[in-house]
Coordinates of C-alpha atoms and ligand atoms in Angstrom, one line a residue:
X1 CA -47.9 -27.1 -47.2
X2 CA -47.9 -24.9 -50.2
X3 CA -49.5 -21.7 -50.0
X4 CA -51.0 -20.5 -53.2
X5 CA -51.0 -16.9 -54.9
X6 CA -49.5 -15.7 -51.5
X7 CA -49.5 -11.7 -53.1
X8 CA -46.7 -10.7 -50.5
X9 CA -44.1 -12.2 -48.5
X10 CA -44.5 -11.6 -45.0
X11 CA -41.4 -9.0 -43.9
X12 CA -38.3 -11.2 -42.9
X13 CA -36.7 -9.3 -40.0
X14 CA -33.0 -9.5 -38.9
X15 CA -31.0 -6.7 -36.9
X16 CA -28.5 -5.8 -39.8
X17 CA -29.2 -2.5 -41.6
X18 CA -31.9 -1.5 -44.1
X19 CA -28.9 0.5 -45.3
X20 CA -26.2 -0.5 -45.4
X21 CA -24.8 2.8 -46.9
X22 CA -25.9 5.3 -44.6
X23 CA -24.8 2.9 -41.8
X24 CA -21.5 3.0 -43.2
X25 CA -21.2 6.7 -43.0
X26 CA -22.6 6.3 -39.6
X27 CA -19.2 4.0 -39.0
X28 CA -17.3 6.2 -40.4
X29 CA -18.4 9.3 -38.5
X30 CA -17.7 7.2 -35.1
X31 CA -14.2 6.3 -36.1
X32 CA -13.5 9.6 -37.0
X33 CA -15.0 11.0 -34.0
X34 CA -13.4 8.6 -31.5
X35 CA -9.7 9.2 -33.2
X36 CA -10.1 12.6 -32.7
X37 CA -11.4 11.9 -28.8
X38 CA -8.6 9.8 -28.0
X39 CA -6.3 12.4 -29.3
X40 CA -7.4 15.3 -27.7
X41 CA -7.8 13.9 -24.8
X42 CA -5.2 15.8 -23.1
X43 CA -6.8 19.0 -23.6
X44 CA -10.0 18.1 -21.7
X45 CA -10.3 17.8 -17.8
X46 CA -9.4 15.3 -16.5
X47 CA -12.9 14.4 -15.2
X48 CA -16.4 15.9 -15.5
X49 CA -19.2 15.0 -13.0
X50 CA -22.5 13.3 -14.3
X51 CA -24.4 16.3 -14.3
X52 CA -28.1 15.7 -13.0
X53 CA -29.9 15.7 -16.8
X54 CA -27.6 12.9 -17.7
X55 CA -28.8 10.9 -14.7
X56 CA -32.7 11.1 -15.5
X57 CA -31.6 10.8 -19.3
X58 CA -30.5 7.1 -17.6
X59 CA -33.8 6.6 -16.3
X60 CA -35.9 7.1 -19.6
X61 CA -38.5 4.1 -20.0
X62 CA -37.3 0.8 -22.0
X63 CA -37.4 1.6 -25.9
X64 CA -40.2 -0.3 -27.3
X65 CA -39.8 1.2 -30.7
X66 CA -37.0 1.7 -33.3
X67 CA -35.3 5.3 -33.4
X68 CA -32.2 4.5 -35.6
X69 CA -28.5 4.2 -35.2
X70 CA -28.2 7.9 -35.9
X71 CA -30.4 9.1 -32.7
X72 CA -29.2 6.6 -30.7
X73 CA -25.5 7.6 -31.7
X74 CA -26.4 11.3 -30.9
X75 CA -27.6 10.5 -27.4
X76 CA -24.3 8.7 -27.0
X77 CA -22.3 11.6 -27.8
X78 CA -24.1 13.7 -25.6
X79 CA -24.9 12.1 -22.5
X80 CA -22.0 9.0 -22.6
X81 CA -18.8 10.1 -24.0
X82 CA -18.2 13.1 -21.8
X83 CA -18.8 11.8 -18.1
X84 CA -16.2 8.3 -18.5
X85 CA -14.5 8.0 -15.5
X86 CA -11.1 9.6 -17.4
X87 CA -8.9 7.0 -17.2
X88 CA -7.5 7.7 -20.9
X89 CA -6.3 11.2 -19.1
X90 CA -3.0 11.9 -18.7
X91 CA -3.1 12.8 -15.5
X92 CA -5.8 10.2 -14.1
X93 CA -3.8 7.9 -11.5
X94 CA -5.8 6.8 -9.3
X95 CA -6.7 3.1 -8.3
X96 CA -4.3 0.8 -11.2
X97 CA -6.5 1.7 -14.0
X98 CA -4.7 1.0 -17.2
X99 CA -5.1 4.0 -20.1
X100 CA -6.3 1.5 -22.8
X101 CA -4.5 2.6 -26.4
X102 CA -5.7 3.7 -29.7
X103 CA -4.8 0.0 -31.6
X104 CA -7.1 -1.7 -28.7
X105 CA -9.8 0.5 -29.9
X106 CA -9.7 -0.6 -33.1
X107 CA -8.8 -4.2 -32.1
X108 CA -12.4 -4.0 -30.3
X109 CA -13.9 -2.7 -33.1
X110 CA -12.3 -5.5 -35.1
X111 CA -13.8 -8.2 -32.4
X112 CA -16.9 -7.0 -32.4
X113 CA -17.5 -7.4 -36.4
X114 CA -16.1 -11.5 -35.4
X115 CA -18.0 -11.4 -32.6
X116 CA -15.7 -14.8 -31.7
X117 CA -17.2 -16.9 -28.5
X118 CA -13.4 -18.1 -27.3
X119 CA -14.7 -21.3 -25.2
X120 CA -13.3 -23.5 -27.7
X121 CA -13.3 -24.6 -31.4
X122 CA -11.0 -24.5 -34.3
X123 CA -10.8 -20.8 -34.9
X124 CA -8.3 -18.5 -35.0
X125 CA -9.2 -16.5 -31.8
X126 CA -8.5 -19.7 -30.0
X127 CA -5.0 -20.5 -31.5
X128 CA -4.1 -16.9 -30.7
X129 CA -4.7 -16.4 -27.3
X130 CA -2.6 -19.9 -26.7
X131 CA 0.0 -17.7 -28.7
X132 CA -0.1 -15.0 -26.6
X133 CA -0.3 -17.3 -23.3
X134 CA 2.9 -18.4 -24.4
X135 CA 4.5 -15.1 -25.0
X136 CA 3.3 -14.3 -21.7
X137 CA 5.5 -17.6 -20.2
X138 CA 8.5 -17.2 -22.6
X139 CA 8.4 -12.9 -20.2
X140 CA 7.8 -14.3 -16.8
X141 CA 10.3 -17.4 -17.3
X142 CA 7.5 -19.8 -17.3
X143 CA 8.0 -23.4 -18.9
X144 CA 6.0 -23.5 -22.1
X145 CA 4.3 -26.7 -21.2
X146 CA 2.3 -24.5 -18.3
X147 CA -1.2 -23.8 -18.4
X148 CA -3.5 -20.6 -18.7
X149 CA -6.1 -18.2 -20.2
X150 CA -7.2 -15.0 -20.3
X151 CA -9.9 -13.6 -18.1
X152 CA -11.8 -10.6 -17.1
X153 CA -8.8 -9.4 -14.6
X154 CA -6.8 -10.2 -12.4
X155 CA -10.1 -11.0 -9.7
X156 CA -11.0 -13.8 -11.8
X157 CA -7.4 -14.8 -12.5
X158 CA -7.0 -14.6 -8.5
X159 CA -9.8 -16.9 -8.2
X160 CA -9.2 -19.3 -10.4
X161 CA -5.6 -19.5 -9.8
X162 CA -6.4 -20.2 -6.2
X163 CA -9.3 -22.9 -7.2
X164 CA -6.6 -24.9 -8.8
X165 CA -4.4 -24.4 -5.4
X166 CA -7.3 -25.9 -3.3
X167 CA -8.2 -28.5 -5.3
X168 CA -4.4 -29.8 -6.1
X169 CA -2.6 -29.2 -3.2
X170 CA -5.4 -28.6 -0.7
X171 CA -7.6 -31.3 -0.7
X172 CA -7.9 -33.3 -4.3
X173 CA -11.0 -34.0 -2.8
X174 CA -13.3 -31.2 -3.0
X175 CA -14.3 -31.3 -6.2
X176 CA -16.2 -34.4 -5.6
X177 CA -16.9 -33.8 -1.9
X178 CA -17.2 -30.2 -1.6
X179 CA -15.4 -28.6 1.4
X180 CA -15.7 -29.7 5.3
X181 CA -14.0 -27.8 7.6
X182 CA -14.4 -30.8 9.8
X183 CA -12.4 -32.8 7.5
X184 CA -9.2 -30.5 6.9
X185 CA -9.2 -26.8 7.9
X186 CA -7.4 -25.9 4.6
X187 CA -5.4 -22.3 5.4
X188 CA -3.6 -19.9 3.0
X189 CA -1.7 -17.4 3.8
X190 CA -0.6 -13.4 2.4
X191 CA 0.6 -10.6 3.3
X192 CA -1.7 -7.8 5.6
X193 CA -1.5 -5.6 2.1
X194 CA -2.9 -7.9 -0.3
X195 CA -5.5 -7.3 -2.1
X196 CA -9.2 -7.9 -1.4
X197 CA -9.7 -10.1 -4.3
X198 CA -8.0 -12.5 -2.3
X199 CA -10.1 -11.9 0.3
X200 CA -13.4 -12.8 -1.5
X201 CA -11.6 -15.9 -3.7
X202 CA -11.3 -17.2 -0.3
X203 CA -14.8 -16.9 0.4
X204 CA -15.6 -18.1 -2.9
X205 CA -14.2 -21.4 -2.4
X206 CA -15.9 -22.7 0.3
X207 CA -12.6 -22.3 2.5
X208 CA -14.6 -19.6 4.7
X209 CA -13.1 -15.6 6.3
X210 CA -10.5 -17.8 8.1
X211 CA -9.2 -19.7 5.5
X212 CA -6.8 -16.6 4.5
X213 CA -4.5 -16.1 7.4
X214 CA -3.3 -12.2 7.1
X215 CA 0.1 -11.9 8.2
X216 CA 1.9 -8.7 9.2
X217 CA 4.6 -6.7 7.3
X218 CA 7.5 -4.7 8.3
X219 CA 8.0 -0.9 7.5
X220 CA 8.9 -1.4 3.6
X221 CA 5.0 -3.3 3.4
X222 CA 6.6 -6.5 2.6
X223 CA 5.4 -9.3 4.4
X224 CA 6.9 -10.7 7.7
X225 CA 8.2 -13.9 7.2
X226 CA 9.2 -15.1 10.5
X227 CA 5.4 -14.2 11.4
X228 CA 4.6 -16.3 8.2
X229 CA 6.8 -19.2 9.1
X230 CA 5.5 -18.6 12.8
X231 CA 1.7 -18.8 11.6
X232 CA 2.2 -22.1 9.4
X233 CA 4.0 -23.7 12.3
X234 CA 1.0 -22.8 15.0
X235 CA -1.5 -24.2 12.2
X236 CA 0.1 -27.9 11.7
X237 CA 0.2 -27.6 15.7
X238 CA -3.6 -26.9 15.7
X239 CA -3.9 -29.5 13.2
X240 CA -5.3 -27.4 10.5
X241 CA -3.5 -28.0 6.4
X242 CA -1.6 -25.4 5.4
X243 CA -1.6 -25.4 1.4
X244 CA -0.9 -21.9 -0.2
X245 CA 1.0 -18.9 0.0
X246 CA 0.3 -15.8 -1.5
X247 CA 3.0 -13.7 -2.3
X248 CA 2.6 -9.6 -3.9
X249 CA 4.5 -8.6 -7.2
X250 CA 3.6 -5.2 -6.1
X251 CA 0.7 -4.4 -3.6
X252 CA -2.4 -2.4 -4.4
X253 CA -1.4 0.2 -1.4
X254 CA 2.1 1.1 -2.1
X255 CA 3.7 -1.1 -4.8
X256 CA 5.6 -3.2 -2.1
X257 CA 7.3 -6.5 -3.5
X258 CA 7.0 -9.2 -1.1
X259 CA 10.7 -11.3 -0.9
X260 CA 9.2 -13.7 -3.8
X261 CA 12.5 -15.8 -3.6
X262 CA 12.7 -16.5 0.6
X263 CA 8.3 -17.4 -0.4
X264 CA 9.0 -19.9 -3.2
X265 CA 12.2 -21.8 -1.0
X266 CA 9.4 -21.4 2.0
X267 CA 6.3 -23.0 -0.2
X268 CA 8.8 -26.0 -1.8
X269 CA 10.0 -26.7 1.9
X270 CA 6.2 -26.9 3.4
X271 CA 4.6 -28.4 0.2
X272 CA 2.7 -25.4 -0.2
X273 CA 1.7 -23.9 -3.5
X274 CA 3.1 -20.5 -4.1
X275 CA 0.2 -18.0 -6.0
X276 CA 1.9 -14.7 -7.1
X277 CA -0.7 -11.7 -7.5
X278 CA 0.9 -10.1 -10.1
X279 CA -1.9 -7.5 -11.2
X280 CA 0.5 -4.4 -11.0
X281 CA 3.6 -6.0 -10.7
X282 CA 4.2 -8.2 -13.7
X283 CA 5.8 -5.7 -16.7
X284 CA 8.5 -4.4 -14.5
X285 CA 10.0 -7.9 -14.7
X286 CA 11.1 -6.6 -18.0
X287 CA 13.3 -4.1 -16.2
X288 CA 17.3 -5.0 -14.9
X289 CA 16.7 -3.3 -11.8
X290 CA 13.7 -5.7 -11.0
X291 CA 15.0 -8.8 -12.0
X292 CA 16.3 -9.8 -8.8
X293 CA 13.1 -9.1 -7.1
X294 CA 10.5 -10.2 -9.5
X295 CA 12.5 -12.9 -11.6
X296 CA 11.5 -15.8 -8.4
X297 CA 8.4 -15.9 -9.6
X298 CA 8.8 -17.7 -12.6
X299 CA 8.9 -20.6 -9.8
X300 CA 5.4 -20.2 -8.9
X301 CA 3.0 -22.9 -9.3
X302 CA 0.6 -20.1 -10.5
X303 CA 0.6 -16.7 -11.9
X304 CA -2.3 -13.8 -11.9
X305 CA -1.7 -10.4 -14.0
X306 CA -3.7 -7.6 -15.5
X307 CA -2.8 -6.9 -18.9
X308 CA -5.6 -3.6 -18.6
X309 CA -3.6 -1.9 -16.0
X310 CA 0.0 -1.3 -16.7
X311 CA 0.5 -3.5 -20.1
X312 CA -2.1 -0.3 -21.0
X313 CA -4.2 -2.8 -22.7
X314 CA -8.5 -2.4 -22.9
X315 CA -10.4 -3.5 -20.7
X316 CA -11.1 -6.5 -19.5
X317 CA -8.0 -8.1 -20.0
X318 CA -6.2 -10.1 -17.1
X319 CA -4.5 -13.6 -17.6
X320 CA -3.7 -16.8 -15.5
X321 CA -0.3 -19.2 -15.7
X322 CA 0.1 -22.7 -13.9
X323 CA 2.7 -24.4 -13.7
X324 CA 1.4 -27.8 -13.7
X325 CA -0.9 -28.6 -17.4
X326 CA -3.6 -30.4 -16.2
X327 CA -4.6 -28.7 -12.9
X328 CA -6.8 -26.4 -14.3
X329 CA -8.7 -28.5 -15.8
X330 CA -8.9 -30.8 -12.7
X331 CA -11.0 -27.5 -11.1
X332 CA -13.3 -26.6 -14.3
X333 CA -13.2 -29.6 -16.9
X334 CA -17.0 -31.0 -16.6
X335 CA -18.1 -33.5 -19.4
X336 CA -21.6 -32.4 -21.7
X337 CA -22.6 -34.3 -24.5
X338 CA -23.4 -30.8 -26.0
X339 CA -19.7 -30.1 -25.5
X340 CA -17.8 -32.8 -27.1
X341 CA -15.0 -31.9 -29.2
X342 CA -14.7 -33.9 -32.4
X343 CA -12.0 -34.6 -34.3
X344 CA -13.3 -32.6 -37.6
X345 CA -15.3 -29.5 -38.2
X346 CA -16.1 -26.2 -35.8
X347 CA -15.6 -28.2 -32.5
X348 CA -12.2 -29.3 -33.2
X349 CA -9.0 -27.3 -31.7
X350 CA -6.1 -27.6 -29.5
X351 CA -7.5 -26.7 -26.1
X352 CA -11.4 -25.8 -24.9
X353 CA -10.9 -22.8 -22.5
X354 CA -14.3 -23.5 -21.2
X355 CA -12.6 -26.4 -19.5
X356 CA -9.7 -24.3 -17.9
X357 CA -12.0 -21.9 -15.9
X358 CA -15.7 -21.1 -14.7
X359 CA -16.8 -19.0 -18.3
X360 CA -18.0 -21.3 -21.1
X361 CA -18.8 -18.3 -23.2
X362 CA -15.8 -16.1 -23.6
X363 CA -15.0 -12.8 -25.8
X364 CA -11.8 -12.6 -28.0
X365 CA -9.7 -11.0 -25.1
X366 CA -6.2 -11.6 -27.1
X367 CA -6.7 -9.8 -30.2
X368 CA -6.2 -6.1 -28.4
X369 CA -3.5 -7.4 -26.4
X370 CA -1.9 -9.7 -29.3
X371 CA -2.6 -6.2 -32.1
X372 CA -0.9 -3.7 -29.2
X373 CA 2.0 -6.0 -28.8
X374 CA 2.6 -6.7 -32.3
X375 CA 2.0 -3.0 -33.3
X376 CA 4.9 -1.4 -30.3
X377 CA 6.6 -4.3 -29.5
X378 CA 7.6 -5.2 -26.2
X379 CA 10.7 -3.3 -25.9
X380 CA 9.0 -0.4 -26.4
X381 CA 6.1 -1.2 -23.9
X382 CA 9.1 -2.0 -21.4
X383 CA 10.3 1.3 -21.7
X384 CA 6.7 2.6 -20.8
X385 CA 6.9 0.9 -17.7
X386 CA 10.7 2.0 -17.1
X387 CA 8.8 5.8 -17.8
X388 CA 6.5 5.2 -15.2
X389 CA 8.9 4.1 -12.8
X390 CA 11.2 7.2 -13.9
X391 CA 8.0 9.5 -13.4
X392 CA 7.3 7.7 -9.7
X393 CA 11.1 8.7 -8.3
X394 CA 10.3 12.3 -10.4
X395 CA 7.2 13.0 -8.0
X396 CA 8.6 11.4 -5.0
X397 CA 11.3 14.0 -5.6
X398 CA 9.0 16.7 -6.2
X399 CA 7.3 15.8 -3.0
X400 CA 11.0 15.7 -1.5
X401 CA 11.7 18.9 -2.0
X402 CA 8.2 21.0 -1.7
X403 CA 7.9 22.9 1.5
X404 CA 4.4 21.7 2.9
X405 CA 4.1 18.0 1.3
X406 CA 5.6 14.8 2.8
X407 CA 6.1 11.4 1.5
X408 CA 4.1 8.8 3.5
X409 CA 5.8 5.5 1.9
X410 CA 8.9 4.7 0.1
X411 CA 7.9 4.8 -3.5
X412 CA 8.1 1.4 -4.9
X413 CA 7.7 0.7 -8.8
X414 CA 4.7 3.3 -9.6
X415 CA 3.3 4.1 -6.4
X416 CA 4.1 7.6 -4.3
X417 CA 1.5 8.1 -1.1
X418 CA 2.5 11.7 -0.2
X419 CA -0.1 14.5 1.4
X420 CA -0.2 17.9 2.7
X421 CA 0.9 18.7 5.8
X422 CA 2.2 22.1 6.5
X423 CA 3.0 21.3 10.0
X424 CA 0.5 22.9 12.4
X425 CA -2.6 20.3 11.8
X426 CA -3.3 17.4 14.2
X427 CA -3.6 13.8 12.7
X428 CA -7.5 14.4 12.4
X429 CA -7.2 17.8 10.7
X430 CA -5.0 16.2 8.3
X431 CA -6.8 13.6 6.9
X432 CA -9.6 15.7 6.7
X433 CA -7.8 18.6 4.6
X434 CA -6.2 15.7 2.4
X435 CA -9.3 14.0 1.7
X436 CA -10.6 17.7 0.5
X437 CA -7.6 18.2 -1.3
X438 CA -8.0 15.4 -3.5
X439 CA -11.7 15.7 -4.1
X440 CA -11.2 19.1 -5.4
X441 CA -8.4 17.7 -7.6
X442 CA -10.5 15.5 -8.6
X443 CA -13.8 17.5 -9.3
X444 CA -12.4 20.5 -10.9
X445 CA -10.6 18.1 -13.6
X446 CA -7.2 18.7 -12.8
X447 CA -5.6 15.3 -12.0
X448 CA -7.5 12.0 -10.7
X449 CA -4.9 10.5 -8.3
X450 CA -7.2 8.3 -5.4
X451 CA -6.5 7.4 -1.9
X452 CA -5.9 5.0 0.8
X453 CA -5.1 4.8 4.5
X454 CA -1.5 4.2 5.9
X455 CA -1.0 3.3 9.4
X456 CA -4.2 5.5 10.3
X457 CA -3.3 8.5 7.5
X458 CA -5.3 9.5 5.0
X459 CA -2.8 9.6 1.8
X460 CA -2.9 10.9 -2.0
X461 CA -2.2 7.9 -3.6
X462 CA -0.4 8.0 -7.3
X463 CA -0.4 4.6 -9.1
X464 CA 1.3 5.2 -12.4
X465 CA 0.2 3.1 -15.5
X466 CA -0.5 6.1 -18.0
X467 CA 1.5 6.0 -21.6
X468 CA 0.5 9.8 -21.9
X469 CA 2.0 11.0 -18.7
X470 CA 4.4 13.5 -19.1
X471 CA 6.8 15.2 -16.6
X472 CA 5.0 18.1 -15.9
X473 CA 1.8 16.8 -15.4
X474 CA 3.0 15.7 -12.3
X475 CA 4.9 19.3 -11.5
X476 CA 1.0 20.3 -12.0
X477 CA -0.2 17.6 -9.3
X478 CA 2.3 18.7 -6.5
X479 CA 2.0 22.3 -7.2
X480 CA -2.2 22.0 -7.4
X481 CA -1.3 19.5 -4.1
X482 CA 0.0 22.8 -2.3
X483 CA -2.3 25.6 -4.0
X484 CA -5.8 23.9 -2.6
X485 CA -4.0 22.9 1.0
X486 CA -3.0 26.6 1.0
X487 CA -6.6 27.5 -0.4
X488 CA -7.9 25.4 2.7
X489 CA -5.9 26.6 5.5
Ligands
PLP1 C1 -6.3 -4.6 -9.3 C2 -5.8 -5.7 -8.5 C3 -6.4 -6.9 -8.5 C4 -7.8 -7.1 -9.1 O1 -7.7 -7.0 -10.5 P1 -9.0 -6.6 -11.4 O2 -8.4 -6.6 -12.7 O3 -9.4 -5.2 -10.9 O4 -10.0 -7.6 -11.1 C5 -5.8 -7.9 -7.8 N1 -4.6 -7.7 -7.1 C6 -4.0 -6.5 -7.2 C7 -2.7 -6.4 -6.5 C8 -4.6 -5.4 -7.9 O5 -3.9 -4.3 -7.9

């Protein structure tokens, strides 16, 4: 229907910028700010609590009406940018929290203006993260022909890794069935350290609490394997199905490296698929003195890493590797008409990732990872790692030799445990001091190691996956260490 003489054109609204110049200086001004950010970031604390303005500032009603990039960028500055959790610090080390580099944050500047949705399609996001996959196989000695994707971490690469575990060697019959205990009481089993992403992927899948055996470890952390060979045997007895190990390429307490090698001869004699959590582990296979230890691996049937923690990449960034091509897609493929790739045009492409895990939509993970490794190389992000390791043994040795601290675990790749303990508290008294200790590290800015319990003690726990680390910021940490025990006593 034709309107006539209409005297104005009703407004056409879209999100993009009335103007387009000032927004550009607005740009501008953020780059510039967040450059200089990044780089001084070493002379700010190394964490600042949210203050109580900033938490009612969070609580201001929903913004019904425009106030402009500039206001909104303003209030960013002033209640977002100085209370992040501080893992850019140098001297944050707590949890594995990788330190994210100045390339990613452009590379996510970069995706954002592509805004790509990686599920599938003939675009370039798509061809390069199956470009970095393989990288990532050509490192870890797996066979080019594997399967994999990128993920938000090494959780959902956990998960998924283990989904393909149940379903192909478990029982090839849950996916249409669903999972009955009364039908096969499918077990896995890892190692009393592993992490509890594990845990939960277990519950995930249907398999239930007892579907993860736990098995003990000896002094060193690493897992028992007479108690693992033990545990499989009592399970066939009991007529339950044994179908997957899970072996650590360092474990979220200590760094401990289960025997990968005496795991994968295990898994091929039992039938059993062999998952290797390799969240922290994974980059020190680039290193001789690991190769021995880590290299086995490569005979997984399936592989989880986190590219965010010690490859230093932005988050979220953690990847999957199977062995076998087609098993991930035996978990996740599920047929739509409105999901058909055709042979021509924007639905075309080598692979759908939608069909290789449980996320149709998917951000362009690869580009920060794909820039950062193009932009250092990998030698130099293998000498990082080597750093970090260097900088472990450096504060294990600093712990070594100070009066009043003690190491509480052999250090293994980046991980020291050590606490205070000048000799005259009781077990109580010293978890109690140590737990102070490393609050007031923590809120006075000085260093952000965390924590975790070892055989009943409370211990300051240093994971190292930090590019800007340096030698003497961990001088500073034991030295602080002793200062706020003394300041306690
Ligand atoms: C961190 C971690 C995970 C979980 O990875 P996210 O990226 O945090 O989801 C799994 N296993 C180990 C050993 C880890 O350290």
């Amino acid at each position: 229907m034709k309107s006539q003489g209409v005297a104005q054109k009703p407004t056409e609204l879209s999100l993009d910028p009335e103007d387009w110049e000032s927004f550009r200086d607005l740009g501008r001004r953020m780059v510039d700010d967040m450059i200089a950010f990044v780089r001084g970031v070493s002379e700010r604390p190394s964490f600042t609590p949210v203050p109580e303005q900033v938490k009612s500032f969070f609580r201001a009603e929903l913004p019904r009406k425009a106030q402009g990039a500039e206001a909104v960028y303003e209030e960013f500055l002033r209640n977002v940018l100085p209370y992040a959790k501080g893992n850019i610090h140098p001297r944050f080390w707590g949890w594995v929290e990788g330190s994210g580099t100045p390339i990613g944050m452009l590379a996510s500047l970069l995706s954002g203006a592509m805004n790509s949705n990686v599920a599938f399609g003939d675009q370039s996001a798509v061809y390069m993260e199956l470009q970095v996959l393989d990288w990532f196989k050509e490192m870890l000695g797996f066979p080019q022909a594997a399967s994999g994707l990128l993920l938000s971490g090494g959780s959902m690469a956990n998960l998924v890794g283990l989904a393909a575990a149940r379903d192909s060697r478990g029982d090839p019959s849950i996916p249409g069935k669903g999972v009955d205990p009364a039908r096969r009481a499918l077990r896995m089993y890892a190692s009393a350290e592993t992490h509890n992403s594990v845990d939960r992927a277990v519950k995930l899948l249907g398999l239930g609490r007892e579907g993860l055996v736990r098995i003990p470890t000896g002094e060193d952390y690493r897992i028992d394997l007479s108690a693992l060979r033990a545990a499989i045997a009592r399970d066939r007895e009991a007529g339950r199905t044994p179908f997957c190990l899970v072996a650590n390429a360092g474990t979220v307490n200590t760094g401990a490296i289960d025997p990968i090698s005496d795991m994968a001869e295990l898994a091929a004699a039992e039938g059993l698929w062999l998952h290797v959590d390799a969240a922290i582990g994974f980059m020190a296979a680039l290193l001789p003195e690991f190769e021995a230890a880590l290299a086995p691996a490569s005979r997984a049937d399936s592989i989880a890493f986190d590219l965010h923690k010690w490859m230093y990449a932005q988050y979220e960034t953690g990847c999957l590797l199977v062995r076998e091509p087609a098993a991930l897609e035996a978990s996740f493929k599920h047929g739509a008409d409105y999901l058909v790739s055709h042979e021509r045009g924007v639905s075309a492409g080598p692979v759908a990732f939608a069909d290789r895990g449980p996320e149709l939509s998917r951000g362009f993970r690869a580009l920060k990872v794909w820039m950062q490794l193009k932009e250092a190389g990998l030698e130099r992000h293998a000498a990082l790692v080597a750093q970090n390791v260097d900088q472990a043994r450096y504060l294990a040795s600093l712990v070594g030799d100070a009066e009043n601290l003690e190491l509480m675990a052999p250090p293994s790749l980046n991980i020291v445990c050590f606490r205070y303990n000048p000799g005259t508290l009781d077990a109580e008294a010293l978890n109690s001091v140590n737990r102070e200790i490393l609050l007031r590290l923590q809120e006075r800015g000085i260093a952000t190691p965390s924590y975790t319990m070892l055989r009943g003690a409370y211990v300051i726990r240093v994971a190292i996956t930090n590019h800007r680390s340096v030698n003497t910021d961990f001088e500073l940490l034991a030295s602080e260490v002793e200062r706020l025990g003394r300041e306690l006593a």
